[in-house]
CSV table of C-alpha atoms and ligand atoms in Angstrom, one decimal:
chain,number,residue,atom,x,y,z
A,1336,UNK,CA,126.7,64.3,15.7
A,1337,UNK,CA,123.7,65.5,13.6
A,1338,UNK,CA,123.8,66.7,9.9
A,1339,UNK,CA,121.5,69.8,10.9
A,1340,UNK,CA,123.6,72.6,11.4
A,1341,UNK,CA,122.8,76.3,13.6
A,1342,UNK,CA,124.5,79.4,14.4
A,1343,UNK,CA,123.7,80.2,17.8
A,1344,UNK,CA,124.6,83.8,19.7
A,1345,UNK,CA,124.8,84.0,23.5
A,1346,UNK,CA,123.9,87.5,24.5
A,1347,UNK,CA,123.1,89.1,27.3
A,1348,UNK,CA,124.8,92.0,29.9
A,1349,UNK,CA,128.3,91.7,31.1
A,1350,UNK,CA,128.7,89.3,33.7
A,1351,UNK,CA,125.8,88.1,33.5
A,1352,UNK,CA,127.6,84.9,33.1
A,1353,UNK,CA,127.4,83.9,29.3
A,1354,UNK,CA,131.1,82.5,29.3
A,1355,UNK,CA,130.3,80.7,32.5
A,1356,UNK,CA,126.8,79.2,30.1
A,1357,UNK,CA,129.4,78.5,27.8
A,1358,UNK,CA,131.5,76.2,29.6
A,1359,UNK,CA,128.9,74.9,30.7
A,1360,UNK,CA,127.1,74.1,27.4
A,1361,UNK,CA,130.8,72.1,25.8
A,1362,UNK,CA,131.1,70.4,29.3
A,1363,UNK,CA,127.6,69.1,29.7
A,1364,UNK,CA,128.0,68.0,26.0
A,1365,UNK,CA,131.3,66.3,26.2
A,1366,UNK,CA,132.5,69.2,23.7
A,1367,UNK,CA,135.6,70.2,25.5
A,1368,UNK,CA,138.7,68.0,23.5
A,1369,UNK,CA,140.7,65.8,25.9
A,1370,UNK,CA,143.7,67.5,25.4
A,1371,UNK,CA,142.0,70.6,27.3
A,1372,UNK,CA,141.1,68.7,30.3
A,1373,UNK,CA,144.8,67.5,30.8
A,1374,UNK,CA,146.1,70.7,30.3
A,1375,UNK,CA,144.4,71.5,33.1
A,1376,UNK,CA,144.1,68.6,35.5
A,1377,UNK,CA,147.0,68.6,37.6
A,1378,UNK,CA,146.7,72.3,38.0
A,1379,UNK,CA,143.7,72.1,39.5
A,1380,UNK,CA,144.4,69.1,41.6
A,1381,UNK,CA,147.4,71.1,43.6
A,1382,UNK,CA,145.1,74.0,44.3
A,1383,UNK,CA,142.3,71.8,45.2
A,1384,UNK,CA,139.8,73.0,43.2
A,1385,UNK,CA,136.6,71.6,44.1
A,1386,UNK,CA,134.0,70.7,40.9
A,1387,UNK,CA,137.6,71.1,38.9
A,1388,UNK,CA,136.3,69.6,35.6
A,1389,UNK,CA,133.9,72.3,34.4
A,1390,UNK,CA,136.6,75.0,36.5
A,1391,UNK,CA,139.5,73.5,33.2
A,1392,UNK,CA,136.7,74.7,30.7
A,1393,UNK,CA,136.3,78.0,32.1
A,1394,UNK,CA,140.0,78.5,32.5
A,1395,UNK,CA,140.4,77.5,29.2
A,1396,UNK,CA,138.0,80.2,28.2
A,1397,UNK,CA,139.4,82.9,30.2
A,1398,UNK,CA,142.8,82.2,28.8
A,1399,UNK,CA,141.9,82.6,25.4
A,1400,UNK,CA,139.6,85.7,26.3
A,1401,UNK,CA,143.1,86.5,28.0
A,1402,UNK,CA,145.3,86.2,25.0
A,1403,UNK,CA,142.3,87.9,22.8
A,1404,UNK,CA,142.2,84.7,20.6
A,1405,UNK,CA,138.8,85.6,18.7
A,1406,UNK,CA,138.9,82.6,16.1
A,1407,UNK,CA,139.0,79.9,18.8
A,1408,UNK,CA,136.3,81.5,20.8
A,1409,UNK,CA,134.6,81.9,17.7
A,1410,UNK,CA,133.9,78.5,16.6
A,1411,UNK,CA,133.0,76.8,20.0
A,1412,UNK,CA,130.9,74.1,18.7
A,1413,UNK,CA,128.3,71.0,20.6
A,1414,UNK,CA,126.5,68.9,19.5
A,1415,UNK,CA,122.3,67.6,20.6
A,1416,UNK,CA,120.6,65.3,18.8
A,1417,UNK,CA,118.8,66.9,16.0
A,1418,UNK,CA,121.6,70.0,15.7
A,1419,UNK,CA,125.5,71.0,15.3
A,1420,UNK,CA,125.9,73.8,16.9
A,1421,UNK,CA,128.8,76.9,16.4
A,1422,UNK,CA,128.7,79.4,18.9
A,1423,UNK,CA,129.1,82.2,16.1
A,1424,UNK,CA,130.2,84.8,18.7
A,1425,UNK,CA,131.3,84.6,21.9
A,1426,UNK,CA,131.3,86.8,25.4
A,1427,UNK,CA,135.4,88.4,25.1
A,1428,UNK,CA,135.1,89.3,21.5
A,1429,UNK,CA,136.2,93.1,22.1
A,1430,UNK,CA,133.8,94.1,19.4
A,1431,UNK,CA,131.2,91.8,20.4
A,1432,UNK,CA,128.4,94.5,18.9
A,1433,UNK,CA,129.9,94.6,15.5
A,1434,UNK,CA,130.1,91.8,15.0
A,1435,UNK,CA,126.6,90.9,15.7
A,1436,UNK,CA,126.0,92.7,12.8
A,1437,UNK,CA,128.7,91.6,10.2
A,1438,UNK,CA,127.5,88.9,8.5
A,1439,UNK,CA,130.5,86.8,9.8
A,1440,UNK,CA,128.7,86.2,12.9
A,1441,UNK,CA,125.1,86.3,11.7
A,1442,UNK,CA,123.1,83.8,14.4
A,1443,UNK,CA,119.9,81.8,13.5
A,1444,UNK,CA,118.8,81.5,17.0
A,1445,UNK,CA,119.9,83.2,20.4
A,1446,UNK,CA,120.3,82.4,24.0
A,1447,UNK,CA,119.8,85.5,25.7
A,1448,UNK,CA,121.4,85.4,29.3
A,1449,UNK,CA,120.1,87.4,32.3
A,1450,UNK,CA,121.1,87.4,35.8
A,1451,UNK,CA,118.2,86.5,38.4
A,1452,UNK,CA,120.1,89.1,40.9
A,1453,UNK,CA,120.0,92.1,38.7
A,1454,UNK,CA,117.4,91.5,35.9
A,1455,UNK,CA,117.2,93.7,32.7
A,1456,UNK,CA,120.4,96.2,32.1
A,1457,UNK,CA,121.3,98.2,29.4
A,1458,UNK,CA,123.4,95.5,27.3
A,1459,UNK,CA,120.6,93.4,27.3
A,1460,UNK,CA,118.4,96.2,25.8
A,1461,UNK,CA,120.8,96.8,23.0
A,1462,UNK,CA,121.7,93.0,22.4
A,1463,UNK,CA,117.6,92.3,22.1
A,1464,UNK,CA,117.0,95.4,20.0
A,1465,UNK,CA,120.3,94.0,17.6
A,1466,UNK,CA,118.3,90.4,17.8
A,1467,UNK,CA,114.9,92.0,16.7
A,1468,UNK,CA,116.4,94.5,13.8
A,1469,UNK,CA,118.8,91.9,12.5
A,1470,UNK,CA,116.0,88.7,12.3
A,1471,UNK,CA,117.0,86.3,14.7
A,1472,UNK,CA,114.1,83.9,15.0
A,1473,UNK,CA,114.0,82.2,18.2
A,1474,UNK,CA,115.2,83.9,21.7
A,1475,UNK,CA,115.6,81.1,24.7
A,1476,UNK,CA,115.8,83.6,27.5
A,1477,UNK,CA,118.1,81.9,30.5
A,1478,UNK,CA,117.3,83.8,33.5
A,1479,UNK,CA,120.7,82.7,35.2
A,1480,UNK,CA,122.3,82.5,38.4
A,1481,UNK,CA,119.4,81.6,40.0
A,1482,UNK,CA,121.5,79.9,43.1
A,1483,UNK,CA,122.1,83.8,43.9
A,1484,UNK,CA,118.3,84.3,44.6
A,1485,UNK,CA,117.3,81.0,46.3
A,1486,UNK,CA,115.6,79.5,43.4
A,1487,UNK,CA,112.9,81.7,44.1
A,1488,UNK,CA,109.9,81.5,41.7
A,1489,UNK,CA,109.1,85.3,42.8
A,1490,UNK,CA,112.5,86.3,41.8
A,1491,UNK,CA,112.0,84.3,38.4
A,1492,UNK,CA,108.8,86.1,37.5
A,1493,UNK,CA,109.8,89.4,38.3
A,1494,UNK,CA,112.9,89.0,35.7
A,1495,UNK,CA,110.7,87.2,33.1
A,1496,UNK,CA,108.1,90.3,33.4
A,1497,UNK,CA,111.1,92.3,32.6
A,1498,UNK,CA,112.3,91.1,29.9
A,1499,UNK,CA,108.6,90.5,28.4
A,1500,UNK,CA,108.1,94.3,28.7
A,1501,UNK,CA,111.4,94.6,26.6
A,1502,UNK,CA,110.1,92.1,24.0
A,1503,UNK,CA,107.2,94.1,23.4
A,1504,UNK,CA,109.0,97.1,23.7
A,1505,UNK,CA,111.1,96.1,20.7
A,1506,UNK,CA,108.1,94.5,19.0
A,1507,UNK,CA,109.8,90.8,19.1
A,1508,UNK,CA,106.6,87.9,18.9
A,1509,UNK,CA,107.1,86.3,22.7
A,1510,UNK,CA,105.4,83.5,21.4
A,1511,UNK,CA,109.1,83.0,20.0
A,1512,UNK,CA,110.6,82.9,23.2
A,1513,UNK,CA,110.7,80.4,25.7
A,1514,UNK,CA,112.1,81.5,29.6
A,1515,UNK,CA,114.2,78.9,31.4
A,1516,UNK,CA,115.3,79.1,34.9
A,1517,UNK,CA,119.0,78.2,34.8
A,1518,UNK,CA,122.4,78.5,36.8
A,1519,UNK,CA,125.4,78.1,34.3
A,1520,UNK,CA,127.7,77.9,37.1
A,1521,UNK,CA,125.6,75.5,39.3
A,1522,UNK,CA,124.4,73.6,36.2
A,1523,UNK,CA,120.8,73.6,37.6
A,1524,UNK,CA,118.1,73.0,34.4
A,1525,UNK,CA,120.6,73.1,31.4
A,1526,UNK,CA,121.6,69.7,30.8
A,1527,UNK,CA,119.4,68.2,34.0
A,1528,UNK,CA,115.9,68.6,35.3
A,1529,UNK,CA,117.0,70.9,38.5
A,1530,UNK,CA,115.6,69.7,42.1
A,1531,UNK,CA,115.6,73.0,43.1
A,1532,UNK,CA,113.1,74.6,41.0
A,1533,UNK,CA,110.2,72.3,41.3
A,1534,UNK,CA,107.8,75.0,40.4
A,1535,UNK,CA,109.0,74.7,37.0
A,1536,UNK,CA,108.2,72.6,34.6
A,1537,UNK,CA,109.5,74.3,31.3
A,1538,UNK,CA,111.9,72.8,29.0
A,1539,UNK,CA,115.9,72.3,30.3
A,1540,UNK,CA,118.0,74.6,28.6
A,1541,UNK,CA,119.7,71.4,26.0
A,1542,UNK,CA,116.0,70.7,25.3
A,1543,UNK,CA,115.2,73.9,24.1
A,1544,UNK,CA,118.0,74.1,21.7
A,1545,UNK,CA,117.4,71.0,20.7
A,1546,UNK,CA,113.7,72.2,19.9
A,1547,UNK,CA,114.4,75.0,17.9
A,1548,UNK,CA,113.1,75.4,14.3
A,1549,UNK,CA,115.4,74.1,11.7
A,1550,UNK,CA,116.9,77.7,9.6
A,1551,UNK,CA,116.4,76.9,6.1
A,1552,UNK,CA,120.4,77.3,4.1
A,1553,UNK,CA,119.6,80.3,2.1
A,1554,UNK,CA,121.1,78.5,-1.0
A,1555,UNK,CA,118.3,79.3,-3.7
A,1556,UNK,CA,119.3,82.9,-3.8
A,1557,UNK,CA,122.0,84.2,-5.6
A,1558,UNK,CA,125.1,84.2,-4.5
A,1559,UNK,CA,126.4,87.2,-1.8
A,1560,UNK,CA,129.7,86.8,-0.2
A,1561,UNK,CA,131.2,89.5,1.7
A,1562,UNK,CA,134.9,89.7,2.1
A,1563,UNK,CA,136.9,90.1,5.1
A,1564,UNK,CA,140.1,90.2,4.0
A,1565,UNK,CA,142.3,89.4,1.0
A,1566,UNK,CA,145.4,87.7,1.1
A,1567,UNK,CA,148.4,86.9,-1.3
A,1568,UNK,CA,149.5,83.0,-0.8
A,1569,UNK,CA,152.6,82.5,-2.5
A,1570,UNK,CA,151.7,79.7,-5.6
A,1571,UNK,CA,148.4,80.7,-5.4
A,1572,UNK,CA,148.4,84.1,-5.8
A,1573,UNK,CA,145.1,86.5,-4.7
A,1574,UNK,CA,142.9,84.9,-2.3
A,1575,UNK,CA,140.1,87.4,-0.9
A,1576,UNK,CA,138.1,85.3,2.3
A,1577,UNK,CA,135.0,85.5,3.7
A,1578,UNK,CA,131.7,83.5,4.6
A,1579,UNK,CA,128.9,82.7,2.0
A,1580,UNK,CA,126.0,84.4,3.1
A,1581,UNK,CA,123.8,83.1,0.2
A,1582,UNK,CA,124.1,81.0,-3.0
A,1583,UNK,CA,126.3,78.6,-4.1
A,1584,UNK,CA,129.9,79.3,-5.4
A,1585,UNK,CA,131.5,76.7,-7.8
A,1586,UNK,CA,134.7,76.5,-9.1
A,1587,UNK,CA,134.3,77.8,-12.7
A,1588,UNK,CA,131.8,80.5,-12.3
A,1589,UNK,CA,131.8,84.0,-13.3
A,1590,UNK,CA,131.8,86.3,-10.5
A,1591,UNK,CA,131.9,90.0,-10.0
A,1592,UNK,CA,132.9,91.9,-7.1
A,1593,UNK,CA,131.0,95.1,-6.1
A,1594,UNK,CA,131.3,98.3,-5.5
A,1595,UNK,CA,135.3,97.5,-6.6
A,1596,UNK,CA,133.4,96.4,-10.0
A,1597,UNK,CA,135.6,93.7,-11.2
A,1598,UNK,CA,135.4,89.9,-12.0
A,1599,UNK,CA,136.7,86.8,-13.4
A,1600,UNK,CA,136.1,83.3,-13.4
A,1601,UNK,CA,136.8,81.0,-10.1
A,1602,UNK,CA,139.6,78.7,-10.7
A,1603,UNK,CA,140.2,77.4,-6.6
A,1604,UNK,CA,137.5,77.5,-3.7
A,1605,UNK,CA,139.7,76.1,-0.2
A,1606,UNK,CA,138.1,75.3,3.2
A,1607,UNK,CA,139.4,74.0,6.2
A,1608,UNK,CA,143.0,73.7,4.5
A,1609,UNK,CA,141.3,71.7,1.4
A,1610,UNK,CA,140.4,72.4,-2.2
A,1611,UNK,CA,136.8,72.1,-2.8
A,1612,UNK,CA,134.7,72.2,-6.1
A,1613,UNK,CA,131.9,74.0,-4.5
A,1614,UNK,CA,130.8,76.0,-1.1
A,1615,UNK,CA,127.8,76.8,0.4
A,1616,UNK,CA,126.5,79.4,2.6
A,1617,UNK,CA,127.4,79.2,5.9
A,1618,UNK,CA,131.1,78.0,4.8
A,1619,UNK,CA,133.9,80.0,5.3
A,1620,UNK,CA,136.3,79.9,2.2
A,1621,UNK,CA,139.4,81.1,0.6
A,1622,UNK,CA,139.3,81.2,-2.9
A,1623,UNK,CA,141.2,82.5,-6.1
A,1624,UNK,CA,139.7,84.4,-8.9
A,1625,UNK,CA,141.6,84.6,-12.6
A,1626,UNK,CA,142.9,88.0,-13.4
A,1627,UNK,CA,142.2,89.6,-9.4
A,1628,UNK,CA,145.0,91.5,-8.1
A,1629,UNK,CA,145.3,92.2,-4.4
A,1630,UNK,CA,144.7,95.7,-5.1
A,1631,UNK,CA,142.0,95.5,-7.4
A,1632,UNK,CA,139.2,94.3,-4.2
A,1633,UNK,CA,138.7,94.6,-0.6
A,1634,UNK,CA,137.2,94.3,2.9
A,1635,UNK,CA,133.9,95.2,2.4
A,1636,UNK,CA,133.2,94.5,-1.5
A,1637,UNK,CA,130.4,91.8,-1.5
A,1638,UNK,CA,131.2,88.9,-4.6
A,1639,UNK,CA,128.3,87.5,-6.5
A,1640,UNK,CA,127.4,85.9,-10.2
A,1641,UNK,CA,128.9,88.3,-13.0
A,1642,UNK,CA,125.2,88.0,-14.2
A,1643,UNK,CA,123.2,89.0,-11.0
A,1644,UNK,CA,125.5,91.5,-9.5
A,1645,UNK,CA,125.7,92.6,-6.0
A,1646,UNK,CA,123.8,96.2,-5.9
A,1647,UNK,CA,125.7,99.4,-5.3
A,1648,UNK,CA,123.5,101.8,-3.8
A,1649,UNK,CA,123.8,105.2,-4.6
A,1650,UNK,CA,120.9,105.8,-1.7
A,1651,UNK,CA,118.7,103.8,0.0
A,1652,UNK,CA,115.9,103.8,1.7
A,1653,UNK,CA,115.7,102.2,5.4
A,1654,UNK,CA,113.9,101.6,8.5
A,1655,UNK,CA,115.6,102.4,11.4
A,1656,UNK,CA,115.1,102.3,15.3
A,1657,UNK,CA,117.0,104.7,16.8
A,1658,UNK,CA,118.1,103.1,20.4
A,1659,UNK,CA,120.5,105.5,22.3
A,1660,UNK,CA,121.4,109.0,21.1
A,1661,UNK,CA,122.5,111.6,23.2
A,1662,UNK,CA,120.5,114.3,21.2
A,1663,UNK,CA,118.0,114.2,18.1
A,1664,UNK,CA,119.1,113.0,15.0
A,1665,UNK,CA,118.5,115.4,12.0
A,1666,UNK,CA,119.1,115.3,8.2
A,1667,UNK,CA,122.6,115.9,7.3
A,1668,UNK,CA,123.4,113.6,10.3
A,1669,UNK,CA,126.8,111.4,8.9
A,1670,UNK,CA,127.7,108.5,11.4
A,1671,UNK,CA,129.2,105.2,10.5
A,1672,UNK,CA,127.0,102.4,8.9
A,1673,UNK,CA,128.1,98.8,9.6
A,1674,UNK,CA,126.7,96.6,7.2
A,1675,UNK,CA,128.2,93.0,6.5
A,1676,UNK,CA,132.1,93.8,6.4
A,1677,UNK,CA,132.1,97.0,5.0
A,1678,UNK,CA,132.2,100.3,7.2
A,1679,UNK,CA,131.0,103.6,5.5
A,1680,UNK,CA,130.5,106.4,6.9
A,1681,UNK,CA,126.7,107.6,5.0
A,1682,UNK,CA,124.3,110.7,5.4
A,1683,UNK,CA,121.3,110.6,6.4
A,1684,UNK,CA,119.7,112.3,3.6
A,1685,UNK,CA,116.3,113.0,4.7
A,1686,UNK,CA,113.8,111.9,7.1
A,1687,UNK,CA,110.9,110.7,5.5
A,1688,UNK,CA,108.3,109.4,8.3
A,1689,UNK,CA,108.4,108.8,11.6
A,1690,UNK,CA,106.9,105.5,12.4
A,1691,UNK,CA,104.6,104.2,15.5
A,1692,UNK,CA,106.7,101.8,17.1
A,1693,UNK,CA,103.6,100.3,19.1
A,1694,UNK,CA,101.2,99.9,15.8
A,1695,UNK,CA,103.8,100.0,12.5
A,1696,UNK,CA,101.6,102.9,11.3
A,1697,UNK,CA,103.1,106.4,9.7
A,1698,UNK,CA,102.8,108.7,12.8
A,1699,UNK,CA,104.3,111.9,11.3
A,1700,UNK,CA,105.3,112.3,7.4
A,1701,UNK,CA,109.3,114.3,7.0
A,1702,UNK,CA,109.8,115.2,10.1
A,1703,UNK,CA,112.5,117.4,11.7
A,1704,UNK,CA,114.3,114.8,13.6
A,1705,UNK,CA,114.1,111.8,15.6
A,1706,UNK,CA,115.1,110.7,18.9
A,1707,UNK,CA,116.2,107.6,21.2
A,1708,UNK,CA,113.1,105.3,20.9
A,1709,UNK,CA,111.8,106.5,17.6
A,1710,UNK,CA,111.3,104.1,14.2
A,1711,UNK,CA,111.5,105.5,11.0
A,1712,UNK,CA,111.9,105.7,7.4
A,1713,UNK,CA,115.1,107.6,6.2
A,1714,UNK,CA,116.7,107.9,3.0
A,1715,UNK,CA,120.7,107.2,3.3
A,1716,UNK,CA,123.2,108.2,0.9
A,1717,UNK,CA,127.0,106.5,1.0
A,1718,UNK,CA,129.8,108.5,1.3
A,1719,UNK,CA,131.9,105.7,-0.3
A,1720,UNK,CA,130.5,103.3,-3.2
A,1721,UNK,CA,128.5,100.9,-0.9
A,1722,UNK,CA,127.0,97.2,-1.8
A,1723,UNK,CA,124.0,96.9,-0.2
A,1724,UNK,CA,120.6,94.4,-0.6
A,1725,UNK,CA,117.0,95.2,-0.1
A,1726,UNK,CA,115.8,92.5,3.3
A,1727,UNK,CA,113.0,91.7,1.4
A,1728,UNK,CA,115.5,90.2,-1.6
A,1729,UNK,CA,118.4,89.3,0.5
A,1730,UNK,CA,117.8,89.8,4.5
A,1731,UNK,CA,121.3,88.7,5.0
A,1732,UNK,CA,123.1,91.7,3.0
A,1733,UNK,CA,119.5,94.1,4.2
A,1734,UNK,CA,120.7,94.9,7.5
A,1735,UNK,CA,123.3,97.7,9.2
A,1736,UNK,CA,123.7,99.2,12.6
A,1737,UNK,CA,124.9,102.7,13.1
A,1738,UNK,CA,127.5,103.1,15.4
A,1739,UNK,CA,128.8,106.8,16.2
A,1740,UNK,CA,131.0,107.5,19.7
A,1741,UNK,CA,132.0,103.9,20.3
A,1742,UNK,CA,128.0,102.7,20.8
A,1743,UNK,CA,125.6,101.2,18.2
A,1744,UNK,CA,122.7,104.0,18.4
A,1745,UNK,CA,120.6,102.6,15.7
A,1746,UNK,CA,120.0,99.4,13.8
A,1747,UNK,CA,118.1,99.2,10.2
A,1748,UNK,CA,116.8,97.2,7.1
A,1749,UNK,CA,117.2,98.0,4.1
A,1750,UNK,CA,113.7,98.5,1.8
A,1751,UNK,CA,115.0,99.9,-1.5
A,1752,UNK,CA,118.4,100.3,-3.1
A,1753,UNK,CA,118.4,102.8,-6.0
A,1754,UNK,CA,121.8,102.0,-7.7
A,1755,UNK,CA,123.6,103.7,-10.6
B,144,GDP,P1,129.8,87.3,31.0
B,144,GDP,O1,130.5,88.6,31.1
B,144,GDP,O2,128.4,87.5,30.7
B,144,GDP,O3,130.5,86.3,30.1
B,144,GDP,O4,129.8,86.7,32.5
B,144,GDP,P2,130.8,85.5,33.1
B,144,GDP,O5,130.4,84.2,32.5
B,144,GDP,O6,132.2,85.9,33.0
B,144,GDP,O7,130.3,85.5,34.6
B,144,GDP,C1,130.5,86.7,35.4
B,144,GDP,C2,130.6,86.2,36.9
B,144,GDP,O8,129.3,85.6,37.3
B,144,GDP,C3,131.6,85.2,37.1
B,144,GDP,O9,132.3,85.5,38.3
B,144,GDP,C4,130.9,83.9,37.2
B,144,GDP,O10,131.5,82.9,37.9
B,144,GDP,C5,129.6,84.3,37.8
B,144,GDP,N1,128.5,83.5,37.4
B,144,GDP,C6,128.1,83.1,36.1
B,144,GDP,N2,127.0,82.3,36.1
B,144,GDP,C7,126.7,82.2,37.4
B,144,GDP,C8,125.6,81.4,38.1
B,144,GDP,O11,124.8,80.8,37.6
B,144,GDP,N3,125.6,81.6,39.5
B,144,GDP,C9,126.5,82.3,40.2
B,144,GDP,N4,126.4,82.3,41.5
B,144,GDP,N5,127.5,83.0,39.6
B,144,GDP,C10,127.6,82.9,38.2
């Protein structure tokens, strides 16, 4: 165990094997609790399952991804020596796109997985685009199921070319990214130096996450936590949830919920079961608040200090990358905007510039529309009282995605707020 603690993502396409990396990850780490293996043991003895250890993990997995158990698979956690690591959102989740971009999942870091046999598809375009818009800082690129392609160097390079056009496609540094040859099934080069890629000479996979930069706790901003849901717990009485995104929340303090625009003073915070006198962001926490009702707050209100609010934003102003849209997008346009936990459906007001995407430069001033591919500068109006944070101020409440016909079609940052 280490003190240092990360949020990792594994993203990639479907079945490009980032359960099977999974599994692979607790095994190799000894992460996998005892009970597990017994549960599965003598199963796989009568069916003579060869390799049956790491075949209990991933039955394990599929079983919960079976039963749609999403707070199990979200909190897979291992250990290397410099980092504790959760696994802040797993392959299964049904939403697995959303929540990306709630704040409950938010990553540090990312493995991106992609298999050697078919290379760059379209989930891996919109998972790197999510990674790029919503600041993840380091990408470890596992080019998997390399046993499909004969360890092939050849087969290697192509991929990594691929997926280097798509960094720079979505402007993402590729000095932050590191490509490892890998095969999360085989277990060749994650825990292990592999014998069959000699022509490598990278770092493993467990190196590499051990490697990463350490994310620095956001806890000298103020506080910013959204809520997921609010309960009523007999004895206790209202008890809104969610994850500290930023600050510091002590039992005693004045807070104020926004956009529902009520407060009180914190009389209980609880995590893991257990009554704390403070939390800290990353922590998941119940807590109770004097004077809240159930009905007075919900999914989607963002609580801070009574004395430095969470901002409402009548408008904002964004920059957007539109990534898939069947047509152009014109003012007036009013899709759903996903930022932290709330949902809100907001118009997109007017269309201020159009943006280079190769340079950063203003390539057009208000112009008619934009289009799959394009960057821009909009200004956004909520059709519902929204909380929302510049990402200069507070990058963790600054980002959304768009989501309109089931698909994410754009991804943002917010640059101004002009509240009421
Ligand atoms: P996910 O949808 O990205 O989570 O993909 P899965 O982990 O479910 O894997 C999809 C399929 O690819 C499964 O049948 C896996 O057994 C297989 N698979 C995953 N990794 C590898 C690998 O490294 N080599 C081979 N040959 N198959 C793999």
């Amino acid at each position: 165990m280490s003190d240092q603690h990360q949020n990792l993502a594994i993203i990639g396409h479907v079945d490009h094997g980032k359960s099977t990396l999974v599994g692979r990850l607790l095994y190799e780490t000894g992460s996998v609790p005892e009970h597990v293996i017994e549960q599965h043991k003598e199963e796989a003895e009568e069916k003579g399952k060869g390799g049956f250890e790491f075949a209990y993990v991933m039955d394990n997995l599929a079983e919960e991804r079976e039963r749609g158990v999403t707070i199990d698979i979200a909190h897979q956690e291992f250990s290397t020596d410099a980092y504790d690591f959760t696994i802040v959102d797993c392959p299964g989740h049904r939403d697995f796109v959303k929540n990306m971009i709630t704040g409950a999942s938010q990553a540090d870091n990312a493995v991106l997985v992609v298999a050697a046999d078919d290379g760059v598809a379209p989930q891996t375009q919109e998972h790197v685009f999510l990674a790029r818009t919503l600041g993840i800082d380091e990408l470890i690129i596992g080019i998997n199921k390399m046993d499909l392609v004969d360890y092939k160097e050849s087969s290697y390079k192509e991929v990594v070319s691929e997926v280097t056009d798509l960094l720079n496609q979505v402007q993402f540094n590729t000095d932050d990214a590191e490509f490892i040859p890998i095969s999360a099934f085989e277990g060749d080069n994650i825990a292990e130096e592999s014998e069959n890629t000699d022509w490598y000479d990278g770092n493993i996979l467990l190196e590499a996450l051990n490697n990463l930069p350490a994310p620095e706790p956001p806890t000298d901003a103020p506080l910013r936590l959204p809520i997921q849901d609010v309960y009523t717990i007999s004895g206790i009485g209202t008890v809104p949830v969610g994850r500290i995104e930023t600050g510091v929340m002590n039992v005693g303090d004045n807070v104020s919920f926004q956009p529902s625009d009520v407060g009180g003073e914190v009389k209980t915070i609880e995590m893991h079961h257990e009554e704390v006198p403070k939390a800290e962001p990353g922590d998941n926490v119940g807590f109770n608040v004097r004077g809240i009702g159930k009905d007075d707050i919900r999914r989607g209100d963002v609580c801070g200090p009574a004395d430095d609010p969470p901002s409402v934003a009548e408008t904002f102003q964004a920059q957007v990358v539109v990534m898939q849209h069947p047509s152009v997008i014109t003012a007036g346009y009013t899709p759903v905007f996903h930022a932290h936990t709330a949902q809100v459906a907001c118009t997109i007001e007017s269309i201020d510039k159009k943006m280079d995407p190769s340079s950063g430069e203003v390539a057009e001033e208000n112009p008619d529309f934009i289009q799959s591919g394009d960057a821009a500068v909009v200004t956004i109006r909520p059709q519902k009282p929204l909380s929302i944070e510049p990402s200069s101020e507070i990058p963790e409440l600054g980002s959304f995605a768009i989501r309109d016909m089931g698909q994410t079609i754009a991804a943002g940052k917010v640059l101004s707020v002009d509240g009421k």
